[in-house]
Coordinates of N, CA and C in Angstrom, one line a residue:
M194 N -12.0 -4.6 12.7 CA -11.3 -5.2 11.4 C -10.8 -4.4 10.7
R195 N -11.2 -3.1 10.1 CA -10.0 -2.0 9.5 C -8.9 -1.9 10.3
Q196 N -8.8 -1.9 11.5 CA -7.5 -1.5 12.1 C -6.6 -2.8 12.7
Q197 N -7.1 -3.9 12.8 CA -6.6 -5.2 12.7 C -6.0 -5.5 11.6
L198 N -6.4 -5.5 10.3 CA -5.7 -5.6 9.1 C -5.0 -4.7 8.8
Y199 N -5.5 -3.1 9.0 CA -4.1 -2.6 8.6 C -2.3 -2.7 9.6
D200 N -3.1 -3.1 11.4 CA -2.2 -3.4 11.9 C -1.1 -4.7 11.6
T201 N -1.9 -5.7 10.4 CA -0.8 -6.6 10.1 C 0.0 -6.6 8.8
I202 N -0.8 -5.3 8.2 CA -0.7 -4.9 6.9 C 1.1 -4.5 7.5
R203 N 1.2 -3.1 8.5 CA 1.7 -2.2 8.3 C 3.0 -3.3 9.1
Q204 N 3.0 -4.1 10.0 CA 4.3 -5.4 10.8 C 4.6 -5.6 9.5
T205 N 4.1 -6.7 8.5 CA 4.5 -7.1 7.6 C 5.1 -6.4 6.7
L206 N 4.7 -5.2 6.6 CA 5.8 -4.3 5.5 C 6.8 -3.9 6.1
L207 N 6.5 -3.1 7.4 CA 8.0 -2.9 8.3 C 9.1 -4.3 7.8
R208 N 8.7 -5.5 8.7 CA 9.2 -7.0 9.8 C 9.5 -7.7 8.2
M209 N 9.5 -6.9 7.0 CA 9.7 -8.1 6.3 C 11.2 -8.0 5.8
P210 N 12.3 -9.5 5.4 CA 13.3 -9.2 5.5 C 14.2 -8.6 4.3
G211 N 14.9 -7.0 4.8 CA 15.4 -6.3 3.2 C 14.5 -5.3 2.9
T212 N 13.2 -4.9 3.7 CA 12.3 -4.2 3.3 C 13.2 -3.2 3.2
P213 N 12.2 -2.5 2.2 CA 12.9 -0.8 2.0 C 12.0 -0.1 2.4
V214 N 10.6 -0.6 2.9 CA 9.9 0.3 3.2 C 10.4 1.4 4.8
R215 N 9.9 2.3 5.0 CA 10.4 2.9 6.2 C 9.2 3.6 7.0
H216 N 8.0 3.9 6.0 CA 7.0 4.2 6.7 C 5.6 3.7 5.8
V217 N 4.5 3.8 7.0 CA 3.3 2.6 6.6 C 2.5 3.5 7.9
D218 N 0.8 3.9 6.9 CA 0.6 4.9 7.2 C -1.3 5.1 6.5
I219 N -2.5 5.3 7.1 CA -3.4 5.6 6.3 C -3.7 6.6 5.1
W220 N -4.0 5.9 4.3 CA -4.2 7.2 2.8 C -5.4 8.0 2.9
N221 N -4.7 9.3 3.1 CA -5.5 10.6 3.1 C -5.0 11.6 2.1
H222 N -4.9 10.5 0.8 CA -4.3 11.4 -0.5 C -3.2 12.5 0.0
N223 N -2.5 11.8 1.0 CA -0.7 12.2 1.8 C 0.0 12.7 0.3
V224 N -0.3 12.4 -0.5 CA 1.0 13.5 -1.6 C 0.3 14.3 -2.0
E225 N -1.4 14.7 -2.4 CA -1.9 15.4 -3.3 C -1.0 17.1 -3.5
F226 N -0.9 17.5 -1.8 CA -0.4 18.7 -1.2 C 0.8 18.2 -0.9
I227 N 2.1 17.7 -1.2 CA 3.0 17.2 -0.1 C 3.6 17.9 0.5
E228 N 3.3 19.5 0.0 CA 4.6 20.2 0.3 C 3.7 20.9 1.6
Q229 N 2.7 20.9 1.5 CA 1.9 21.4 3.4 C 1.9 19.6 4.0
E230 N 2.1 18.7 4.0 CA 2.2 17.6 4.4 C 3.4 17.8 5.7
E231 N 3.1 17.2 6.7 CA 4.3 16.3 7.6 C 5.7 15.8 7.0
P232 N 6.8 16.2 6.7 CA 7.4 15.2 6.1 C 7.3 13.5 6.5
F233 N 7.6 12.6 5.4 CA 7.8 11.4 6.1 C 8.6 10.4 5.4
P234 N 9.5 9.3 5.8 CA 10.5 8.7 5.4 C 10.2 8.0 4.2
M235 N 10.7 7.8 3.2 CA 10.3 7.4 2.1 C 11.3 5.9 1.5
P236 N 11.3 5.1 0.9 CA 9.7 4.8 0.6 C 8.8 4.9 1.5
A237 N 7.4 4.6 1.4 CA 6.4 4.6 1.9 C 5.1 4.1 1.2
V238 N 4.3 3.5 2.5 CA 3.7 2.7 1.9 C 2.3 3.4 2.7
F239 N 1.2 3.9 2.0 CA -0.2 4.1 2.8 C -1.2 2.8 1.9
V240 N -2.4 2.9 3.6 CA -2.9 1.7 2.7 C -4.5 2.6 2.9
E241 N -5.0 2.1 1.6 CA -6.3 2.8 1.5 C -7.4 1.9 1.6
F242 N -8.7 2.2 2.3 CA -9.0 1.0 2.1 C -11.0 1.3 1.3
A243 N -11.3 0.2 1.3 CA -12.5 0.5 0.1 C -13.4 0.4 1.2
P244 N -15.0 1.6 0.7 CA -16.5 0.9 1.5 C -16.4 -0.6 1.9
I245 N -16.7 -1.2 2.5 CA -16.7 -2.7 2.7 C -18.6 -2.8 3.4
E246 N -18.8 -3.7 2.1 CA -20.6 -4.0 2.3 C -20.6 -5.4 2.6
W247 N -21.3 -5.1 3.9 CA -21.2 -6.8 4.9 C -23.1 -6.9 4.0
R248 N -22.9 -8.3 4.7 CA -23.8 -9.3 4.0 C -24.2 -10.6 4.4
Y249 N -25.6 -11.0 4.7 CA -25.6 -12.3 4.9 C -25.7 -12.9 4.0
L250 N -25.2 -14.3 4.5 CA -25.0 -15.3 3.1 C -26.1 -16.0 3.0
K251 N -26.7 -16.3 4.2 CA -28.0 -16.4 4.3 C -28.7 -15.9 5.6
P252 N -30.3 -15.7 5.4 CA -31.0 -15.0 6.8 C -30.2 -15.7 8.0
G253 N -30.5 -14.7 8.8 CA -30.0 -15.4 10.7 C -28.2 -15.9 10.4
D254 N -27.7 -16.1 9.5 CA -26.4 -16.2 9.6 C -25.5 -15.3 9.7
N255 N -24.3 -15.4 10.1 CA -23.1 -14.3 10.6 C -23.2 -13.7 8.9
M256 N -22.6 -12.4 9.1 CA -22.7 -11.3 8.2 C -21.1 -11.8 8.2
H257 N -21.0 -11.3 6.2 CA -19.5 -11.5 5.5 C -19.2 -10.2 4.4
A258 N -18.3 -10.1 4.8 CA -17.6 -8.9 3.4 C -16.6 -9.2 3.5
T259 N -16.2 -8.5 2.0 CA -14.6 -9.3 1.0 C -14.2 -7.4 1.3
A260 N -13.0 -7.2 1.9 CA -12.8 -6.0 2.1 C -11.6 -5.8 0.9
Q261 N -11.6 -4.9 -0.1 CA -10.7 -4.4 -0.8 C -9.8 -3.3 -0.3
L262 N -8.5 -3.0 -0.7 CA -7.7 -2.3 -0.3 C -6.9 -2.3 -1.1
A263 N -6.1 -0.2 -1.3 CA -4.9 -0.5 -2.5 C -3.8 0.3 -1.3
L264 N -2.8 -0.3 -1.9 CA -1.1 0.1 -1.3 C -1.1 1.3 -2.1
H265 N -0.8 2.3 -1.5 CA 0.1 3.7 -2.5 C 1.2 3.4 -1.8
V266 N 2.2 3.3 -3.3 CA 3.7 3.6 -2.7 C 4.3 5.0 -3.2
V267 N 5.1 5.4 -2.3 CA 5.4 6.4 -2.5 C 6.8 6.6 -2.2
T268 N 7.7 7.2 -3.6 CA 9.2 6.9 -3.2 C 9.9 8.2 -3.7
Q269 N 11.4 8.8 -3.7 CA 11.7 9.7 -4.1 C 12.2 9.5 -5.6
W270 N 11.3 10.1 -6.3 CA 12.5 10.1 -7.7 C 13.2 11.5 -7.8
D271 N 14.4 10.8 -8.8 CA 15.4 11.3 -9.0 C 15.7 11.2 -10.9
N272 N 14.4 10.4 -11.1 CA 14.9 10.7 -12.6 C 15.7 10.2 -13.5
T273 N 16.6 9.1 -12.6 CA 17.7 9.2 -13.0 C 17.6 7.4 -13.9
T274 N 16.3 7.2 -13.7 CA 15.8 5.5 -13.9 C 16.1 5.4 -15.5
Q275 N 16.7 4.3 -15.5 CA 16.9 3.9 -17.5 C 15.1 3.4 -17.9
C276 N 14.6 3.2 -17.2 CA 12.6 2.8 -17.9 C 12.4 3.8 -18.4
T277 N 11.4 3.2 -19.4 CA 10.8 4.0 -20.3 C 9.2 4.4 -19.6
P278 N 8.6 5.5 -20.1 CA 7.7 5.7 -19.2 C 6.4 5.1 -19.8
T279 N 6.3 4.1 -20.2 CA 5.5 3.0 -20.5 C 5.7 1.4 -19.6
Q280 N 7.0 1.5 -19.2 CA 7.4 0.4 -18.3 C 7.3 1.1 -16.9
L281 N 7.1 2.1 -16.7 CA 7.1 2.8 -15.7 C 5.5 2.7 -14.8
Q282 N 4.9 2.4 -16.1 CA 3.1 2.4 -15.7 C 2.7 1.3 -15.2
T283 N 3.5 -0.3 -15.1 CA 3.4 -1.2 -15.3 C 4.8 -1.5 -14.4
P284 N 5.1 -1.0 -13.0 CA 6.3 -1.5 -12.9 C 7.0 -2.2 -12.4
E285 N 6.3 -3.4 -12.4 CA 7.0 -4.5 -11.5 C 7.4 -5.1 -13.5
N286 N 7.5 -4.8 -14.1 CA 8.4 -5.2 -15.5 C 9.4 -4.0 -15.5
C287 N 10.0 -3.6 -14.6 CA 11.1 -2.4 -14.9 C 12.3 -2.8 -13.8
E288 N 13.1 -3.0 -13.7 CA 14.1 -3.8 -13.0 C 15.0 -2.7 -12.1
D289 N 14.6 -1.2 -12.4 CA 15.5 -0.3 -12.4 C 14.7 0.8 -11.1
T290 N 14.2 0.7 -10.6 CA 13.1 1.5 -9.9 C 13.0 0.6 -8.3
P291 N 12.7 1.6 -7.3 CA 12.0 1.0 -5.5 C 11.4 -0.2 -6.0
F292 N 10.2 -0.1 -7.1 CA 9.8 -1.4 -7.2 C 10.2 -2.9 -7.2
K293 N 11.1 -2.8 -7.5 CA 12.0 -4.4 -7.9 C 12.3 -4.9 -6.5
Q294 N 12.7 -3.7 -5.1 CA 12.4 -4.2 -3.8 C 11.6 -4.5 -2.8
L295 N 10.1 -3.7 -3.9 CA 8.7 -4.3 -3.1 C 8.0 -5.5 -4.1
K296 N 8.9 -6.1 -4.8 CA 8.1 -7.2 -5.5 C 7.8 -8.3 -4.6
E297 N 7.9 -8.6 -3.3 CA 8.2 -9.7 -2.7 C 7.0 -9.7 -1.7
I298 N 6.1 -8.3 -2.0 CA 5.0 -8.3 -0.7 C 4.0 -8.7 -1.9
N299 N 3.7 -9.4 -3.2 CA 2.9 -9.6 -4.2 C 3.0 -11.3 -3.2
S300 N 4.3 -11.9 -3.0 CA 3.9 -13.3 -2.4 C 4.1 -13.2 -0.8
T301 N 4.4 -12.5 -0.8 CA 3.7 -12.9 0.8 C 2.3 -12.8 1.5
V302 N 2.2 -13.5 2.3 CA 0.7 -13.7 3.2 C 0.6 -13.3 4.2
I303 N -0.3 -12.1 4.5 CA -0.3 -11.3 5.5 C -1.4 -11.3 6.6
Y304 N -2.4 -12.5 6.2 CA -3.3 -12.8 6.8 C -3.4 -13.9 7.6

């Protein structure tokens, strides 16, 4: 299930018209030691899956789960933005960052 979900997310991000995304991969704390990592093109999106807890809705029924995930967006930072540090904490309010181009992801249904 995770592989199918990841593949759908990856294909959607890379095929969106006008997408700035150049790389999609599984999150593995990729930027914590970025100097030691294999270089990747940016902007990049890393998909992180939370643990999935499966459960029965009723005994003998099929199992169900809610899958939670996070998208980690990594961009080059040149420190020339006109946004304040407060605006950058909620980048959707900052029109002068790569996040502006990624806003459409929020309104794209991928399943």
